[in-house]
Every structure is written in C-alpha cells, then in structure tokens.
PDB file of C-alpha atoms in Angstrom:
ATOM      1  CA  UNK S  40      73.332  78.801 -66.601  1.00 91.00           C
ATOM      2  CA  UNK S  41      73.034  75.933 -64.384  1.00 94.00           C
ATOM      3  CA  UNK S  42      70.053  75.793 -61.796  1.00 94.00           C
ATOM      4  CA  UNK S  43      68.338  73.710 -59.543  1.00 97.00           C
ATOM      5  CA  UNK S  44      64.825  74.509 -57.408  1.00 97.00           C
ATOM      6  CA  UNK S  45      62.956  72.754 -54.889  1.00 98.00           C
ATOM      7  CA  UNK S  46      59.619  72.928 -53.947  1.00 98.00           C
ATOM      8  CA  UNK S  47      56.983  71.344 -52.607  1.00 98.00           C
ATOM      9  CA  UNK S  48      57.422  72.210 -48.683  1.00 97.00           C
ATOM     10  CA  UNK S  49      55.020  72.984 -45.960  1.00 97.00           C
ATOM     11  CA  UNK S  50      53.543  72.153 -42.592  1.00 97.00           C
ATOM     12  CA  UNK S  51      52.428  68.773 -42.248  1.00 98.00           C
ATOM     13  CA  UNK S  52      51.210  66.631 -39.390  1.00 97.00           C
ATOM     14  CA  UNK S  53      53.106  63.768 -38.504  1.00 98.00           C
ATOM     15  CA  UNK S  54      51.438  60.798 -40.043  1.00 97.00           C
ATOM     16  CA  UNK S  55      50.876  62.391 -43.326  1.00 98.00           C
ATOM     17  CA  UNK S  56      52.885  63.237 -46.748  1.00 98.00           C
ATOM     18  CA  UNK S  57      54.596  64.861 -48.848  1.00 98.00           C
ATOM     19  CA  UNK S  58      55.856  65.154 -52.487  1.00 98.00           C
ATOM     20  CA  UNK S  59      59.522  67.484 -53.085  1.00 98.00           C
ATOM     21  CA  UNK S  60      60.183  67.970 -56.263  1.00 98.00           C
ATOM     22  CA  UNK S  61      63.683  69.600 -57.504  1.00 98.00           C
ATOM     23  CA  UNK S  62      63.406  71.133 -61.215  1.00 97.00           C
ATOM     24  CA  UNK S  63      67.010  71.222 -63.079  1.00 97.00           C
ATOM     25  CA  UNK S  64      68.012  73.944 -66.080  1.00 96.00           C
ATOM     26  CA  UNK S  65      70.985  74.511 -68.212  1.00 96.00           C
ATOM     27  CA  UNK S  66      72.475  70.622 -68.039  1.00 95.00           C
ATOM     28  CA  UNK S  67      71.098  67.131 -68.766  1.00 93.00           C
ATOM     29  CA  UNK S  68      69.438  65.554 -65.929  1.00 94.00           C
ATOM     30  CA  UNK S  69      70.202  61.867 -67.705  1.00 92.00           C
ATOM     31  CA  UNK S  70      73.682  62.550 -67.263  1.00 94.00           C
ATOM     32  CA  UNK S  71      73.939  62.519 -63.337  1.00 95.00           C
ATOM     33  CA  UNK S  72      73.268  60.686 -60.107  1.00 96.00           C
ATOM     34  CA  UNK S  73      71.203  62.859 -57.737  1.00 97.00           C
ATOM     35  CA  UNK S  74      70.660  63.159 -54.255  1.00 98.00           C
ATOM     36  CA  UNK S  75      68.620  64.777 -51.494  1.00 98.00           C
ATOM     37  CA  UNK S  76      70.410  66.348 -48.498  1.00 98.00           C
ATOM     38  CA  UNK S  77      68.298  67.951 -45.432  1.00 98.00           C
ATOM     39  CA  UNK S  78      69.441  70.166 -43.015  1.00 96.00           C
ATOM     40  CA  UNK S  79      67.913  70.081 -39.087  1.00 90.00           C
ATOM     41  CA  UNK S  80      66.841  73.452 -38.014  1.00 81.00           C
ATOM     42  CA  UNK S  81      70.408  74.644 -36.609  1.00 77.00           C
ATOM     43  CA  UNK S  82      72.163  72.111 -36.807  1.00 81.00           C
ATOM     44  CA  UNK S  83      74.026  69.840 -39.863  1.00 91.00           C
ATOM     45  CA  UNK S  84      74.133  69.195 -43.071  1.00 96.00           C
ATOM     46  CA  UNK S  85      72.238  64.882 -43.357  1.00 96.00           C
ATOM     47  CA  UNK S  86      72.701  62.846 -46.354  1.00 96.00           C
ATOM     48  CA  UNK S  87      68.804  61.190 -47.262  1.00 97.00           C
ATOM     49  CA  UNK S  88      68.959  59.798 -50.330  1.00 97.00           C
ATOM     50  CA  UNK S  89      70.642  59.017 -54.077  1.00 96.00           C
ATOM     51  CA  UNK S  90      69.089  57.635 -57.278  1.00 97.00           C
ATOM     52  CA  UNK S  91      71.891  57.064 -60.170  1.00 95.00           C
ATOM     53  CA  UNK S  92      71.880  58.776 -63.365  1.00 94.00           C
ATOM     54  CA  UNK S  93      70.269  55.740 -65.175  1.00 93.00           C
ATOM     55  CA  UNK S  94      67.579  54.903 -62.198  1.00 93.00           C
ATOM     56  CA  UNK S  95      69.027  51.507 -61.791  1.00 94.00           C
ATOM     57  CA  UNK S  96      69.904  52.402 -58.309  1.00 94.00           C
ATOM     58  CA  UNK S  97      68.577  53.949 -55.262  1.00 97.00           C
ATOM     59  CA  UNK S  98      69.402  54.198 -52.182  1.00 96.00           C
ATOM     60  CA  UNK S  99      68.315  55.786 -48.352  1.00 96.00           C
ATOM     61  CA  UNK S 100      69.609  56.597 -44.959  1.00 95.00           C
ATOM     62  CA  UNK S 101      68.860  54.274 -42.463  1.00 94.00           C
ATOM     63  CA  UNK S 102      66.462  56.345 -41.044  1.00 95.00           C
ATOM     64  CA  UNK S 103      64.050  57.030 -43.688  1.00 97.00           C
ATOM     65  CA  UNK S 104      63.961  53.806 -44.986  1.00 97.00           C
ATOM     66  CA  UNK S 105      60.646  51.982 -46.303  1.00 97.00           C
ATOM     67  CA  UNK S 106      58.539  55.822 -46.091  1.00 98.00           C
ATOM     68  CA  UNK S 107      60.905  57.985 -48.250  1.00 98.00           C
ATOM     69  CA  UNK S 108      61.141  57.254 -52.308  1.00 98.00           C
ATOM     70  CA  UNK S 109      62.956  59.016 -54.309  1.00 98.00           C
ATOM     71  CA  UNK S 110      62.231  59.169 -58.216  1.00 97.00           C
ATOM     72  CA  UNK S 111      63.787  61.033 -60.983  1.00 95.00           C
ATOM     73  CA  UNK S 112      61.510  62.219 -64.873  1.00 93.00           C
ATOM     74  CA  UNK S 113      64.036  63.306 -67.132  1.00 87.00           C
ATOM     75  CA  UNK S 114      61.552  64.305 -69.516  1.00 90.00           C
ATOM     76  CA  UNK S 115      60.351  66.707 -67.009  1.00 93.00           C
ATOM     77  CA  UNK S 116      63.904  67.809 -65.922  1.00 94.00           C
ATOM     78  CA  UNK S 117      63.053  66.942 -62.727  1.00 97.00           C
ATOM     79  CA  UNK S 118      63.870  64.894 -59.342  1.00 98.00           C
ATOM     80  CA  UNK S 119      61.449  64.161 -56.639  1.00 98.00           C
ATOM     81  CA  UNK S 120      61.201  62.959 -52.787  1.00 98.00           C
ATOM     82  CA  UNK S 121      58.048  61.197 -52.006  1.00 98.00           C
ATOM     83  CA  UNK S 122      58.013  61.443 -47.669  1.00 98.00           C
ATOM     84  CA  UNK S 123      55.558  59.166 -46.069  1.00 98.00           C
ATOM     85  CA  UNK S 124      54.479  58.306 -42.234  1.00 98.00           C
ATOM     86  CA  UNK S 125      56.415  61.957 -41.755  1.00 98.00           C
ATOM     87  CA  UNK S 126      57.595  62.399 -38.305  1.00 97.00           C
ATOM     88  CA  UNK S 127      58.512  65.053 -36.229  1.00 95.00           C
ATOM     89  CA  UNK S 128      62.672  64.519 -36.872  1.00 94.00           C
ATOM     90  CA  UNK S 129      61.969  64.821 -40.573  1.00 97.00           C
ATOM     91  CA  UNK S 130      61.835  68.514 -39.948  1.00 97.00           C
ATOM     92  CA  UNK S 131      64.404  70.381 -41.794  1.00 97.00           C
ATOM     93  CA  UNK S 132      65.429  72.417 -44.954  1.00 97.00           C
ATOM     94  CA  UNK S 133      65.532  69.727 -47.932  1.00 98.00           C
ATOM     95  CA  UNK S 134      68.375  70.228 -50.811  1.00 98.00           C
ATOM     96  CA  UNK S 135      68.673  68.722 -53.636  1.00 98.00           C
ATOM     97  CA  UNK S 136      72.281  68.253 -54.876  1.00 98.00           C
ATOM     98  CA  UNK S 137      73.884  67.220 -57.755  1.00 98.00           C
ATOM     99  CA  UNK S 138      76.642  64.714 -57.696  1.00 96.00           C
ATOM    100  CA  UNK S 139      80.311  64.767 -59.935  1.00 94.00           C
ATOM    101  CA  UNK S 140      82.499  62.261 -58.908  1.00 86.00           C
ATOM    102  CA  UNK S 141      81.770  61.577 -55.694  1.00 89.00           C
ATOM    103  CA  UNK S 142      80.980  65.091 -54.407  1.00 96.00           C
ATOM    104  CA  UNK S 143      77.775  67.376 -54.675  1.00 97.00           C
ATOM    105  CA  UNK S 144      79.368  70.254 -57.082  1.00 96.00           C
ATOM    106  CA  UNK S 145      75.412  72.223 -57.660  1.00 97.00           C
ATOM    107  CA  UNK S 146      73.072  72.722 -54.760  1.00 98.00           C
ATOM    108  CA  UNK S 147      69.528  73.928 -54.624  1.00 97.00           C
ATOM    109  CA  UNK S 148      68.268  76.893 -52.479  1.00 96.00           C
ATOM    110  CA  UNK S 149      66.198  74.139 -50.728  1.00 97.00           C
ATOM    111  CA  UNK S 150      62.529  73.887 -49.594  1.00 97.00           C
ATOM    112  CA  UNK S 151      61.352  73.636 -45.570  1.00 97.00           C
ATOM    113  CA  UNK S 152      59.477  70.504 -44.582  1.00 98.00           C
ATOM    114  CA  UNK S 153      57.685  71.237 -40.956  1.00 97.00           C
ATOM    115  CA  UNK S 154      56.299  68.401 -39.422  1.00 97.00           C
ATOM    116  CA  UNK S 155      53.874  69.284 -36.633  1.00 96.00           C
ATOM    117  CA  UNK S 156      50.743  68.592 -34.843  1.00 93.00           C
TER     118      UNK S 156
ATOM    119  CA  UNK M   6      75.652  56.463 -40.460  1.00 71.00           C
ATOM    120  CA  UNK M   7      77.273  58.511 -37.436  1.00 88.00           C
ATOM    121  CA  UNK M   8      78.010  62.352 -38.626  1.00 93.00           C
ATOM    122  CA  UNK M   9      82.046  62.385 -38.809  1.00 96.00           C
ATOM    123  CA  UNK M  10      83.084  64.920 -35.666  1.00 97.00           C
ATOM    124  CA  UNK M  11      84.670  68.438 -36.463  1.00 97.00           C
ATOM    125  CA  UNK M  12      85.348  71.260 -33.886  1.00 97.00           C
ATOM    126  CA  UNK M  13      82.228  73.522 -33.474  1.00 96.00           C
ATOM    127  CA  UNK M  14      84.118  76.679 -33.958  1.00 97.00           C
ATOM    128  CA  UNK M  15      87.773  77.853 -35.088  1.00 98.00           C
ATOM    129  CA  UNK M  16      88.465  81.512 -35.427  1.00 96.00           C
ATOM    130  CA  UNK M  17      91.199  83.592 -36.933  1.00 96.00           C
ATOM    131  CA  UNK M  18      92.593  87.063 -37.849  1.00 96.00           C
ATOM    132  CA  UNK M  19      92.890  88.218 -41.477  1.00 97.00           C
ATOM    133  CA  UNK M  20      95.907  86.579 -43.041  1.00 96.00           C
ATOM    134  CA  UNK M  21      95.964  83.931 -40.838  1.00 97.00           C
ATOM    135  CA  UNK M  22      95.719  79.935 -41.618  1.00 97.00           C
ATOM    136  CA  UNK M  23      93.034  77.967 -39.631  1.00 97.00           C
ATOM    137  CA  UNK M  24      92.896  74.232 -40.297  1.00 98.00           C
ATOM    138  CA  UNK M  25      89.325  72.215 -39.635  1.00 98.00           C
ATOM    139  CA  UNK M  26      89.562  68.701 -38.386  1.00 98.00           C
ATOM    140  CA  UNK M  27      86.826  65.940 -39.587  1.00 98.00           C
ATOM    141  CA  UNK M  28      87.061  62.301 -38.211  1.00 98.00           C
ATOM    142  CA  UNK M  29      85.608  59.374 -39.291  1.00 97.00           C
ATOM    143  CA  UNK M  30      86.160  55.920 -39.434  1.00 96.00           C
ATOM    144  CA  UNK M  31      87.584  53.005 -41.350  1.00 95.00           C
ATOM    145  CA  UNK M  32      83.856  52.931 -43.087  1.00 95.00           C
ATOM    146  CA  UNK M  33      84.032  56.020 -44.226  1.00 96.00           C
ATOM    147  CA  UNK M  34      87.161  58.427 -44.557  1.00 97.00           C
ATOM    148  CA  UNK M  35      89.605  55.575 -43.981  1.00 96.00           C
ATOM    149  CA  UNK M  36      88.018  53.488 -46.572  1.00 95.00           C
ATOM    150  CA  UNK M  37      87.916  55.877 -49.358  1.00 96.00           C
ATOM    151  CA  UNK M  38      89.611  58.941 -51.072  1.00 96.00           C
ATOM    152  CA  UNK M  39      86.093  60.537 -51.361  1.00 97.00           C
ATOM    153  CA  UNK M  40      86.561  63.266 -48.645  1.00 98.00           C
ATOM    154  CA  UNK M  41      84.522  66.788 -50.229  1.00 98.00           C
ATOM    155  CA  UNK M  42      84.096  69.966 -47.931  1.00 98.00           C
ATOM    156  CA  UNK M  43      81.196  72.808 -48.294  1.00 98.00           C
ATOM    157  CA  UNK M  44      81.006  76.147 -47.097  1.00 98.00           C
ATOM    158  CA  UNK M  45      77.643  77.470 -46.061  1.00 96.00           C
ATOM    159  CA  UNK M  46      77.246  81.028 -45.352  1.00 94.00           C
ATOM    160  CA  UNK M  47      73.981  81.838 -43.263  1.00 89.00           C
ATOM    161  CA  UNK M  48      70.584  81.024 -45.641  1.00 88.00           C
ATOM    162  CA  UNK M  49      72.962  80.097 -48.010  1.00 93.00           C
ATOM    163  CA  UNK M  50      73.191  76.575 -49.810  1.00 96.00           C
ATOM    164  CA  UNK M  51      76.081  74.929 -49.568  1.00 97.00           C
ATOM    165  CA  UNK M  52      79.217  75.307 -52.187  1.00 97.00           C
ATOM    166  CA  UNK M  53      81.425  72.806 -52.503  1.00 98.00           C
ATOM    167  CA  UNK M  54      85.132  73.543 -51.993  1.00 98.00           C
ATOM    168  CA  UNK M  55      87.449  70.519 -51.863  1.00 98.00           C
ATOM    169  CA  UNK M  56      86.785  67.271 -53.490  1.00 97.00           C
ATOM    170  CA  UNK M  57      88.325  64.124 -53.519  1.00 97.00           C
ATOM    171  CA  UNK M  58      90.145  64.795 -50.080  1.00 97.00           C
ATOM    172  CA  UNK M  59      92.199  67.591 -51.932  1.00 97.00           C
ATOM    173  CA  UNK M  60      91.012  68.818 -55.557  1.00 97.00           C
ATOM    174  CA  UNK M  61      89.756  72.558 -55.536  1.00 97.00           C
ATOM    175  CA  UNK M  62      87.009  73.021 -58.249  1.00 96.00           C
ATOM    176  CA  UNK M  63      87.309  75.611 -60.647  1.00 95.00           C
ATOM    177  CA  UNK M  64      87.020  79.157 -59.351  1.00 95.00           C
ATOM    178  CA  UNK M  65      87.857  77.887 -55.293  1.00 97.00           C
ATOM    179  CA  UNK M  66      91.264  79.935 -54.820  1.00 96.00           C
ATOM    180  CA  UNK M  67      94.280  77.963 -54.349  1.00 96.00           C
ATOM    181  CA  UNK M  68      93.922  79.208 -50.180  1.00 97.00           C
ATOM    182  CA  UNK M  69      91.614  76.093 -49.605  1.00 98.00           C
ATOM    183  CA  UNK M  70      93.334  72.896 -49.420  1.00 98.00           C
ATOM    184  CA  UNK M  71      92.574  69.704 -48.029  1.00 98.00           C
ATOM    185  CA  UNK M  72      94.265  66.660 -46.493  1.00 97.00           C
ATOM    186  CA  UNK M  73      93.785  63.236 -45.277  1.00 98.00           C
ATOM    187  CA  UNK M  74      95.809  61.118 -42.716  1.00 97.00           C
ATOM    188  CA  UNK M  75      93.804  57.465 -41.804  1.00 97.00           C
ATOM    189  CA  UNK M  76      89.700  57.915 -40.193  1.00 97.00           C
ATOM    190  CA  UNK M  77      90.797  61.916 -40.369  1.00 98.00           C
ATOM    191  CA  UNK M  78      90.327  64.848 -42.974  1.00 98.00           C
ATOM    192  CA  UNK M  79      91.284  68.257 -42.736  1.00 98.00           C
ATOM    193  CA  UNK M  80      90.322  71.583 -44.452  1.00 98.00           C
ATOM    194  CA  UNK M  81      93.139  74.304 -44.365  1.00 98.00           C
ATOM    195  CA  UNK M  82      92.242  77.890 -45.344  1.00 98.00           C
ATOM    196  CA  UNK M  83      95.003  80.066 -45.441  1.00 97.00           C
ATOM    197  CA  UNK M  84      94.993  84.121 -45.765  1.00 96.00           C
ATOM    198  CA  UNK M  85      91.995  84.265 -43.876  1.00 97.00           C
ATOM    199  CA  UNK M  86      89.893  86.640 -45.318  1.00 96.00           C
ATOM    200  CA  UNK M  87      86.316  88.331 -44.399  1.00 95.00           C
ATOM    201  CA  UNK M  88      84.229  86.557 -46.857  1.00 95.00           C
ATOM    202  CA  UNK M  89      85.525  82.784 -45.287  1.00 96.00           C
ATOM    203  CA  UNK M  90      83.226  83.339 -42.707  1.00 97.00           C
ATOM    204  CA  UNK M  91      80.841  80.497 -42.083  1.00 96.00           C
ATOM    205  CA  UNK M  92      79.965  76.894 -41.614  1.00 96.00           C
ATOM    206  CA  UNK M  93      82.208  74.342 -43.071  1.00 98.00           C
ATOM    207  CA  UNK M  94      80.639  70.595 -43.613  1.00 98.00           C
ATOM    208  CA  UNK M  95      83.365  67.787 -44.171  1.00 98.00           C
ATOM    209  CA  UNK M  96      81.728  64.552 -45.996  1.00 98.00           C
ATOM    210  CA  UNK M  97      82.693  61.264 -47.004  1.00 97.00           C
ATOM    211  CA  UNK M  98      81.476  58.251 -49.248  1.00 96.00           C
ATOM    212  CA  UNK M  99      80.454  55.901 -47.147  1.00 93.00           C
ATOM    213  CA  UNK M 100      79.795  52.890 -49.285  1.00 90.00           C
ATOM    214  CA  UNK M 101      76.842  51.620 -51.325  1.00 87.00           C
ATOM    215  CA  UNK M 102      76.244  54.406 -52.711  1.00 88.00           C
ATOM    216  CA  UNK M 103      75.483  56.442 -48.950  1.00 92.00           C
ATOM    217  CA  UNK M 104      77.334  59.467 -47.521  1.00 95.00           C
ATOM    218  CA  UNK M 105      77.692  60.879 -44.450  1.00 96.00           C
ATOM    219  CA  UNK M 106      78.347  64.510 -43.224  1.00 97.00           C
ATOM    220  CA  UNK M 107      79.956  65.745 -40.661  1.00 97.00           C
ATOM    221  CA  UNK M 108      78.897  68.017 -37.665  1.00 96.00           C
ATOM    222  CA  UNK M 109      79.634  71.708 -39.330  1.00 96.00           C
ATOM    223  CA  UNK M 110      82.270  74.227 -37.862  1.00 97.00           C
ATOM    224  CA  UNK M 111      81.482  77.571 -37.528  1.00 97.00           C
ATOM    225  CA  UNK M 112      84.509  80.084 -38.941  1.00 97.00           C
ATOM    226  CA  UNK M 113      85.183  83.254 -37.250  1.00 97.00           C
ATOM    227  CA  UNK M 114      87.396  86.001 -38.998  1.00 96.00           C
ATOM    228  CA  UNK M 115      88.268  87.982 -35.961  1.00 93.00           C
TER     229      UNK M 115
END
C-alpha cells in the first residue's frame, strides 16, 4: 500500500531552522518528481517546492527562495525540506505530495511548522 | 505566483449540480492543459480529483468533471451528495517546473 509521512515539525523562533523530512512506502521513490505543498492556518493550499525524479532539477516559490532546500535520499526512501532564516509567514501545515503527470495523485497527512517568538 | 481566484463558497441540495470557477492567467491556465483539482475534507489531506483539466483518476466517480475555456477552469460535481462536502483547490502548471493553487471553495450540501 502506498504511503507517505512527514515529520519533523515544531515551534521555532523566527531566525532559526528546520529539517522536514517525508518517508515514502509501497512505490519507488527514483521513479517520481516530488514536491512540498504548505497550507496557511485557514486559509489555501501554496505550492513551495519540486525536485525531479533524477535530482537534476529543483525548483522554489518565489518566496522561499535562497533559505528553503529541498533534497531527496532514495536509499532512505525519503524526501526532505531544509527551512532556514524561518519567518513568521512560513507558518503552516507542510505536505509532501507526489507528482504523476503534472498533478499531485498521493499526499501526506502533513507536519505543522510554527514559527514564533 | 498569484493564487488563481475561485468563489469562497457554493452550496447545493442533494442531487443537484454545482460548478466551481478557477481563473488564472495566460501564465498559467491559459498556457497549459495542466489544470488538477483536490478535495480536502476538514484535517484531511488533499485527494486529487481531476487532472489534466478533465481526466478523473481511478476510483473518482464519473459525477466530477472538469473544463477549461482560456485563463478559466471549472470543476462540475453533479448529484450532489453528503460526502462532497468540503474545500475544493483548483491548480495549474505554471511553468519551470512551479505551480500555483488557487484560493479553495468551501462546498455546502444543503
């Protein structure tokens, strides 16, 4: 059975960081591009950021730009969101989603990032 | 990266048909065919339910269908039933590799 869990969440300060990671089961990671989507408290659904299945590429939201990195082990099954210089409008429920042609067809439960003083 | 704009709310009886609106721009839904819709129900993740501006995935019933027309998507979800209720998310490919979502609409099954 297919399945996908985040972790690494938690109340931060702005200023500091944090390290998601998103552990897949029952597919082969190597086989697809894989993105991180966060969700505001009560409000939408925000596209952060894709790496392709083979690494080659990666690519952010404006927004998070130059303090966000995301990083994919396939021999750990695994995807991962390194968030630096956090602020206080990186607050928000983070999913990781997988991607088939052009859509996100498996979703995580997601973890909560909290960044506050 | 501007969120595409849907309705905050639409609301229907059982049986009913209730259509969601999502507009973008030529940088986005007008530039490609890559227009996918979620449903979130409350603590929920999100499930995908239209891709490629109108392709249900397997196990979607054939009441969810989806449409494009220019900048604009839309969701249609006929026979309303209790267990649509929710927030739907349009989203669109927005080039180099980048996507963008769009504001959420709350559906009420009256």
């Amino acid at each position: 059975q297919v399945h996908m869990v985040e972790s690494g969440g938690g109340v931060v300060q702005p200023g500091r960081s944090l390290r998601l990671s998103c552990v897949v089961s029952g597919f082969a990671l190597s086989d697809y591009s894989m993105h991180w989507v966060r969700q505001v408290p009560g409000k939408g659904l925000e596209w952060v950021a894709f790496i392709s299945y083979d690494v080659r590429n990666k690519f952010y939201r404006d927004s998070v730009k130059g303090r966000f990195t995301i990083s994919r082990d396939s021999s750990k099954d695994a995807v991962f969101l390194h968030m630096d210089s956090l602020r206080s409008d990186d607050t928000g429920v983070y999913f990781c989603a997988r991607e088939d042609g052009d859509a996100f067809d498996l979703w995580g439960q997601g973890t909560t990032v909290t960044v506050s003083s | 990266q501007s969120a595409l704009t849907q309705p905050r709310s639409v609301s229907g009886s059982p049986g009913q048909s209730v259509t969601i609106s999502c507009t973008g721009s030529s940088s986005d839904i007008g530039g490609y065919n890559f227009v996918s819709w979620y449903q979130q129900r409350p603590g929920g993740a999100p499930k995908l339910v239209i891709y490629d501006v109108n392709k249900r995935p397997s196990g979607v019933p054939d009441r969810f269908s989806g449409s494009k027309s220019g900048n604009a998507a839309s969701l249609t979800i006929s026979g309303l039933q209790g267990q649509d209720e929710g927030d739907y998310y349009c989203c669109s490919y927005g080039g180099k590799y980048t996507y963008v979502f769009g504001t959420g609409t709350k559906v009420t099954v009256l």
